[in-house]
């Protein structure tokens, strides 16, 4: 009887710990989704840049998220191509100070002087030199490039200079990130 009691107690304790750990992981997990792009999937010509030899739609994709962690005061969205032949990749989009209550951005929110971004959010200069979304435009024949759309839940809104560099923006975003979620979309030009 003593052994069966100990075994039953141990099984109950293990089940309780496993349940609380799985709930804790699920409850605070930030999830990023899109109706336009997918993790490990090739983007459409709609997300290709217009310029630099590319002739796409240059339309930022629709993005939605859920599971913001406790303490989130704002969001930042950074889009980077680590495969660009520059030595440091290529910044395609940087949006900071998206209000904490926001849970999505519609397609086209990354246009120059966008009216689709929530009040308070601002776009920083991308590597094309525009305060906007700049679509994929890898060199012809360079193979598949990865485009990391990363949403950061921030512990506070950021105070950045008007023309902050991508490196400074990235540094400040990383310094105040509570949790992040990424969709890694793909693109190539033959």
PDB file of C-alpha atoms in Angstrom:
ATOM      1  CA  UNK A   1       0.000   0.000   0.000  1.00  0.00           C
ATOM      2  CA  UNK A   2       2.832   2.378   0.848  1.00  0.00           C
ATOM      3  CA  UNK A   3       4.492   1.830  -2.575  1.00  0.00           C
ATOM      4  CA  UNK A   4       1.227   2.336  -4.475  1.00  0.00           C
ATOM      5  CA  UNK A   5       0.556   5.575  -2.565  1.00  0.00           C
ATOM      6  CA  UNK A   6       4.048   6.880  -3.365  1.00  0.00           C
ATOM      7  CA  UNK A   7       3.663   5.857  -7.019  1.00  0.00           C
ATOM      8  CA  UNK A   8       0.239   7.566  -7.273  1.00  0.00           C
ATOM      9  CA  UNK A   9       1.595  10.720  -5.581  1.00  0.00           C
ATOM     10  CA  UNK A  10       4.630  10.792  -7.896  1.00  0.00           C
ATOM     11  CA  UNK A  11       2.452  10.353 -11.008  1.00  0.00           C
ATOM     12  CA  UNK A  12       0.120  13.140  -9.857  1.00  0.00           C
ATOM     13  CA  UNK A  13       3.048  15.457  -9.130  1.00  0.00           C
ATOM     14  CA  UNK A  14       4.676  14.742 -12.505  1.00  0.00           C
ATOM     15  CA  UNK A  15       1.372  15.342 -14.314  1.00  0.00           C
ATOM     16  CA  UNK A  16       0.838  18.631 -12.436  1.00  0.00           C
ATOM     17  CA  UNK A  17       4.352  19.870 -13.233  1.00  0.00           C
ATOM     18  CA  UNK A  18       4.055  18.874 -16.904  1.00  0.00           C
ATOM     19  CA  UNK A  19       0.660  20.596 -17.171  1.00  0.00           C
ATOM     20  CA  UNK A  20       1.883  23.825 -15.550  1.00  0.00           C
ATOM     21  CA  UNK A  21       4.997  23.917 -17.736  1.00  0.00           C
ATOM     22  CA  UNK A  22       3.003  23.333 -20.940  1.00  0.00           C
ATOM     23  CA  UNK A  23       0.470  26.024 -19.942  1.00  0.00           C
ATOM     24  CA  UNK A  24       3.224  28.493 -19.091  1.00  0.00           C
ATOM     25  CA  UNK A  25       4.892  27.957 -22.461  1.00  0.00           C
ATOM     26  CA  UNK A  26       1.601  28.261 -24.340  1.00  0.00           C
ATOM     27  CA  UNK A  27       0.272  31.277 -22.421  1.00  0.00           C
ATOM     28  CA  UNK A  28       3.205  33.557 -23.221  1.00  0.00           C
ATOM     29  CA  UNK A  29       4.031  32.353 -26.722  1.00  0.00           C
ATOM     30  CA  UNK A  30       3.975  35.110 -29.319  1.00  0.00           C
ATOM     31  CA  UNK A  31       2.765  33.793 -32.690  1.00  0.00           C
ATOM     32  CA  UNK A  32       3.113  35.644 -36.016  1.00  0.00           C
ATOM     33  CA  UNK A  33       0.967  34.620 -39.009  1.00  0.00           C
ATOM     34  CA  UNK A  34       0.139  35.959 -42.460  1.00  0.00           C
ATOM     35  CA  UNK A  35      -2.415  35.347 -45.182  1.00  0.00           C
ATOM     36  CA  UNK A  36       0.166  36.474 -47.783  1.00  0.00           C
ATOM     37  CA  UNK A  37       3.456  34.785 -46.821  1.00  0.00           C
ATOM     38  CA  UNK A  38       4.413  31.566 -45.054  1.00  0.00           C
ATOM     39  CA  UNK A  39       7.339  30.154 -43.146  1.00  0.00           C
ATOM     40  CA  UNK A  40       9.589  28.330 -45.615  1.00  0.00           C
ATOM     41  CA  UNK A  41       7.332  29.315 -48.536  1.00  0.00           C
ATOM     42  CA  UNK A  42       8.244  31.439 -51.553  1.00  0.00           C
ATOM     43  CA  UNK A  43       6.722  34.921 -51.636  1.00  0.00           C
ATOM     44  CA  UNK A  44       4.668  36.084 -54.600  1.00  0.00           C
ATOM     45  CA  UNK A  45       5.786  38.698 -57.135  1.00  0.00           C
ATOM     46  CA  UNK A  46       3.483  41.034 -55.179  1.00  0.00           C
ATOM     47  CA  UNK A  47       6.182  41.217 -52.470  1.00  0.00           C
ATOM     48  CA  UNK A  48       8.996  41.889 -54.992  1.00  0.00           C
ATOM     49  CA  UNK A  49      10.490  45.382 -55.014  1.00  0.00           C
ATOM     50  CA  UNK A  50       9.846  47.874 -57.813  1.00  0.00           C
ATOM     51  CA  UNK A  51      13.270  49.192 -58.867  1.00  0.00           C
ATOM     52  CA  UNK A  52      16.896  47.968 -58.827  1.00  0.00           C
ATOM     53  CA  UNK A  53      15.978  45.800 -61.836  1.00  0.00           C
ATOM     54  CA  UNK A  54      12.934  44.304 -60.095  1.00  0.00           C
ATOM     55  CA  UNK A  55       9.364  44.864 -61.289  1.00  0.00           C
ATOM     56  CA  UNK A  56       7.131  43.494 -58.532  1.00  0.00           C
ATOM     57  CA  UNK A  57       4.215  44.984 -56.658  1.00  0.00           C
ATOM     58  CA  UNK A  58       6.340  46.084 -53.654  1.00  0.00           C
ATOM     59  CA  UNK A  59       3.383  45.387 -51.355  1.00  0.00           C
ATOM     60  CA  UNK A  60       4.037  44.602 -47.709  1.00  0.00           C
ATOM     61  CA  UNK A  61       2.228  41.418 -46.669  1.00  0.00           C
ATOM     62  CA  UNK A  62      -0.680  41.147 -44.260  1.00  0.00           C
ATOM     63  CA  UNK A  63       0.555  40.151 -40.782  1.00  0.00           C
ATOM     64  CA  UNK A  64      -1.329  39.102 -37.637  1.00  0.00           C
ATOM     65  CA  UNK A  65      -0.160  38.092 -34.174  1.00  0.00           C
ATOM     66  CA  UNK A  66      -1.389  36.790 -30.862  1.00  0.00           C
ATOM     67  CA  UNK A  67       0.037  35.757 -27.503  1.00  0.00           C
ATOM     68  CA  UNK A  68       1.771  38.999 -26.566  1.00  0.00           C
ATOM     69  CA  UNK A  69       3.660  38.438 -23.316  1.00  0.00           C
ATOM     70  CA  UNK A  70       2.777  40.256 -20.119  1.00  0.00           C
ATOM     71  CA  UNK A  71       4.497  43.629 -19.941  1.00  0.00           C
ATOM     72  CA  UNK A  72       4.330  44.345 -23.689  1.00  0.00           C
ATOM     73  CA  UNK A  73       4.219  48.130 -24.137  1.00  0.00           C
ATOM     74  CA  UNK A  74       4.771  48.268 -27.926  1.00  0.00           C
ATOM     75  CA  UNK A  75       5.814  46.133 -30.904  1.00  0.00           C
ATOM     76  CA  UNK A  76       8.514  46.472 -33.543  1.00  0.00           C
ATOM     77  CA  UNK A  77       8.614  44.678 -36.888  1.00  0.00           C
ATOM     78  CA  UNK A  78      11.972  44.110 -38.560  1.00  0.00           C
ATOM     79  CA  UNK A  79      12.360  42.502 -42.005  1.00  0.00           C
ATOM     80  CA  UNK A  80      15.872  41.414 -42.959  1.00  0.00           C
ATOM     81  CA  UNK A  81      17.503  39.388 -45.753  1.00  0.00           C
ATOM     82  CA  UNK A  82      20.636  37.803 -44.243  1.00  0.00           C
ATOM     83  CA  UNK A  83      21.612  36.367 -47.654  1.00  0.00           C
ATOM     84  CA  UNK A  84      22.100  39.695 -49.458  1.00  0.00           C
ATOM     85  CA  UNK A  85      25.693  39.918 -50.756  1.00  0.00           C
ATOM     86  CA  UNK A  86      26.600  42.951 -48.634  1.00  0.00           C
ATOM     87  CA  UNK A  87      28.432  41.477 -45.659  1.00  0.00           C
ATOM     88  CA  UNK A  88      25.611  42.610 -43.356  1.00  0.00           C
ATOM     89  CA  UNK A  89      22.434  41.537 -45.136  1.00  0.00           C
ATOM     90  CA  UNK A  90      19.692  43.905 -46.268  1.00  0.00           C
ATOM     91  CA  UNK A  91      17.031  45.693 -44.201  1.00  0.00           C
ATOM     92  CA  UNK A  92      13.709  45.689 -46.052  1.00  0.00           C
ATOM     93  CA  UNK A  93      11.402  47.145 -43.412  1.00  0.00           C
ATOM     94  CA  UNK A  94      11.624  48.526 -39.893  1.00  0.00           C
ATOM     95  CA  UNK A  95       8.465  49.601 -38.090  1.00  0.00           C
ATOM     96  CA  UNK A  96       8.750  50.695 -34.454  1.00  0.00           C
ATOM     97  CA  UNK A  97       6.335  51.755 -31.724  1.00  0.00           C
ATOM     98  CA  UNK A  98       3.375  49.763 -32.979  1.00  0.00           C
ATOM     99  CA  UNK A  99       0.885  50.227 -30.103  1.00  0.00           C
ATOM    100  CA  UNK A 100       0.619  47.307 -27.669  1.00  0.00           C
ATOM    101  CA  UNK A 101      -3.089  46.732 -28.426  1.00  0.00           C
ATOM    102  CA  UNK A 102      -2.423  46.158 -32.127  1.00  0.00           C
ATOM    103  CA  UNK A 103      -2.769  42.578 -33.401  1.00  0.00           C
ATOM    104  CA  UNK A 104      -2.366  42.971 -37.167  1.00  0.00           C
ATOM    105  CA  UNK A 105      -1.131  45.060 -40.079  1.00  0.00           C
ATOM    106  CA  UNK A 106      -3.061  44.961 -43.372  1.00  0.00           C
ATOM    107  CA  UNK A 107      -1.374  44.293 -46.714  1.00  0.00           C
ATOM    108  CA  UNK A 108       0.121  47.539 -47.995  1.00  0.00           C
ATOM    109  CA  UNK A 109       0.720  49.020 -44.516  1.00  0.00           C
ATOM    110  CA  UNK A 110       4.359  49.511 -45.496  1.00  0.00           C
ATOM    111  CA  UNK A 111       3.713  52.084 -48.229  1.00  0.00           C
ATOM    112  CA  UNK A 112       5.534  55.431 -48.109  1.00  0.00           C
ATOM    113  CA  UNK A 113       3.522  57.780 -45.854  1.00  0.00           C
ATOM    114  CA  UNK A 114       1.191  54.886 -45.063  1.00  0.00           C
ATOM    115  CA  UNK A 115      -2.222  55.673 -43.644  1.00  0.00           C
ATOM    116  CA  UNK A 116      -2.642  51.979 -42.780  1.00  0.00           C
ATOM    117  CA  UNK A 117      -0.166  51.914 -39.890  1.00  0.00           C
ATOM    118  CA  UNK A 118      -1.656  52.398 -36.416  1.00  0.00           C
ATOM    119  CA  UNK A 119      -1.272  55.823 -34.819  1.00  0.00           C
ATOM    120  CA  UNK A 120       2.113  56.128 -33.123  1.00  0.00           C
ATOM    121  CA  UNK A 121       3.900  53.588 -35.319  1.00  0.00           C
ATOM    122  CA  UNK A 122       6.715  54.828 -37.537  1.00  0.00           C
ATOM    123  CA  UNK A 123       8.776  53.388 -40.368  1.00  0.00           C
ATOM    124  CA  UNK A 124      12.544  53.800 -40.365  1.00  0.00           C
ATOM    125  CA  UNK A 125      14.685  54.078 -43.477  1.00  0.00           C
ATOM    126  CA  UNK A 126      15.275  50.736 -45.204  1.00  0.00           C
ATOM    127  CA  UNK A 127      18.377  49.856 -47.217  1.00  0.00           C
ATOM    128  CA  UNK A 128      16.701  51.154 -50.393  1.00  0.00           C
ATOM    129  CA  UNK A 129      16.733  54.593 -48.721  1.00  0.00           C
ATOM    130  CA  UNK A 130      12.959  54.804 -48.138  1.00  0.00           C
ATOM    131  CA  UNK A 131      10.875  55.011 -44.971  1.00  0.00           C
ATOM    132  CA  UNK A 132       8.704  52.165 -46.171  1.00  0.00           C
ATOM    133  CA  UNK A 133       8.566  48.465 -46.974  1.00  0.00           C
ATOM    134  CA  UNK A 134      11.038  47.523 -49.685  1.00  0.00           C
ATOM    135  CA  UNK A 135      10.250  44.166 -51.253  1.00  0.00           C
ATOM    136  CA  UNK A 136      12.525  41.291 -52.160  1.00  0.00           C
ATOM    137  CA  UNK A 137      15.029  41.908 -54.957  1.00  0.00           C
ATOM    138  CA  UNK A 138      17.863  39.388 -54.783  1.00  0.00           C
ATOM    139  CA  UNK A 139      20.423  39.414 -57.606  1.00  0.00           C
ATOM    140  CA  UNK A 140      19.440  37.277 -60.605  1.00  0.00           C
ATOM    141  CA  UNK A 141      20.921  33.788 -60.285  1.00  0.00           C
ATOM    142  CA  UNK A 142      21.961  34.317 -56.644  1.00  0.00           C
ATOM    143  CA  UNK A 143      19.715  31.516 -55.438  1.00  0.00           C
ATOM    144  CA  UNK A 144      17.085  31.507 -52.732  1.00  0.00           C
ATOM    145  CA  UNK A 145      17.185  34.329 -50.184  1.00  0.00           C
ATOM    146  CA  UNK A 146      15.545  34.210 -46.748  1.00  0.00           C
ATOM    147  CA  UNK A 147      13.369  37.131 -45.639  1.00  0.00           C
ATOM    148  CA  UNK A 148      12.905  37.182 -41.876  1.00  0.00           C
ATOM    149  CA  UNK A 149       9.762  39.013 -40.787  1.00  0.00           C
ATOM    150  CA  UNK A 150      10.326  39.283 -37.025  1.00  0.00           C
ATOM    151  CA  UNK A 151       7.819  40.801 -34.640  1.00  0.00           C
ATOM    152  CA  UNK A 152       9.268  41.955 -31.308  1.00  0.00           C
ATOM    153  CA  UNK A 153       7.185  42.503 -28.179  1.00  0.00           C
ATOM    154  CA  UNK A 154       8.878  45.449 -26.454  1.00  0.00           C
ATOM    155  CA  UNK A 155       9.092  46.379 -22.790  1.00  0.00           C
ATOM    156  CA  UNK A 156       8.738  50.055 -23.737  1.00  0.00           C
ATOM    157  CA  UNK A 157       8.195  52.303 -26.762  1.00  0.00           C
ATOM    158  CA  UNK A 158      11.500  53.295 -28.355  1.00  0.00           C
ATOM    159  CA  UNK A 159      13.007  56.768 -28.489  1.00  0.00           C
ATOM    160  CA  UNK A 160      15.068  56.886 -31.669  1.00  0.00           C
ATOM    161  CA  UNK A 161      16.579  59.790 -33.614  1.00  0.00           C
ATOM    162  CA  UNK A 162      14.668  60.853 -36.756  1.00  0.00           C
ATOM    163  CA  UNK A 163      17.134  59.142 -39.122  1.00  0.00           C
ATOM    164  CA  UNK A 164      18.227  56.213 -36.971  1.00  0.00           C
ATOM    165  CA  UNK A 165      20.372  53.679 -38.793  1.00  0.00           C
ATOM    166  CA  UNK A 166      19.183  50.112 -39.174  1.00  0.00           C
ATOM    167  CA  UNK A 167      21.941  49.000 -36.795  1.00  0.00           C
ATOM    168  CA  UNK A 168      20.865  51.468 -34.085  1.00  0.00           C
ATOM    169  CA  UNK A 169      17.208  50.508 -34.538  1.00  0.00           C
ATOM    170  CA  UNK A 170      18.078  46.817 -34.324  1.00  0.00           C
ATOM    171  CA  UNK A 171      20.192  47.399 -31.218  1.00  0.00           C
ATOM    172  CA  UNK A 172      17.423  49.282 -29.418  1.00  0.00           C
ATOM    173  CA  UNK A 173      14.777  46.758 -30.464  1.00  0.00           C
ATOM    174  CA  UNK A 174      16.893  43.836 -29.209  1.00  0.00           C
ATOM    175  CA  UNK A 175      17.673  45.671 -25.948  1.00  0.00           C
ATOM    176  CA  UNK A 176      13.957  45.964 -25.134  1.00  0.00           C
ATOM    177  CA  UNK A 177      12.576  42.706 -26.597  1.00  0.00           C
ATOM    178  CA  UNK A 178      10.559  40.539 -24.219  1.00  0.00           C
ATOM    179  CA  UNK A 179       9.705  37.943 -26.857  1.00  0.00           C
ATOM    180  CA  UNK A 180       9.841  37.627 -30.643  1.00  0.00           C
ATOM    181  CA  UNK A 181       8.217  35.598 -33.406  1.00  0.00           C
ATOM    182  CA  UNK A 182       9.436  35.124 -36.989  1.00  0.00           C
ATOM    183  CA  UNK A 183       8.127  34.081 -40.369  1.00  0.00           C
ATOM    184  CA  UNK A 184      11.027  33.233 -42.678  1.00  0.00           C
ATOM    185  CA  UNK A 185       9.728  33.626 -46.230  1.00  0.00           C
ATOM    186  CA  UNK A 186      11.783  32.846 -49.333  1.00  0.00           C
ATOM    187  CA  UNK A 187      12.386  34.495 -52.709  1.00  0.00           C
ATOM    188  CA  UNK A 188      14.677  34.089 -55.719  1.00  0.00           C
ATOM    189  CA  UNK A 189      15.093  35.532 -59.198  1.00  0.00           C
ATOM    190  CA  UNK A 190      16.395  33.366 -62.042  1.00  0.00           C
TER     191      UNK A 190
END
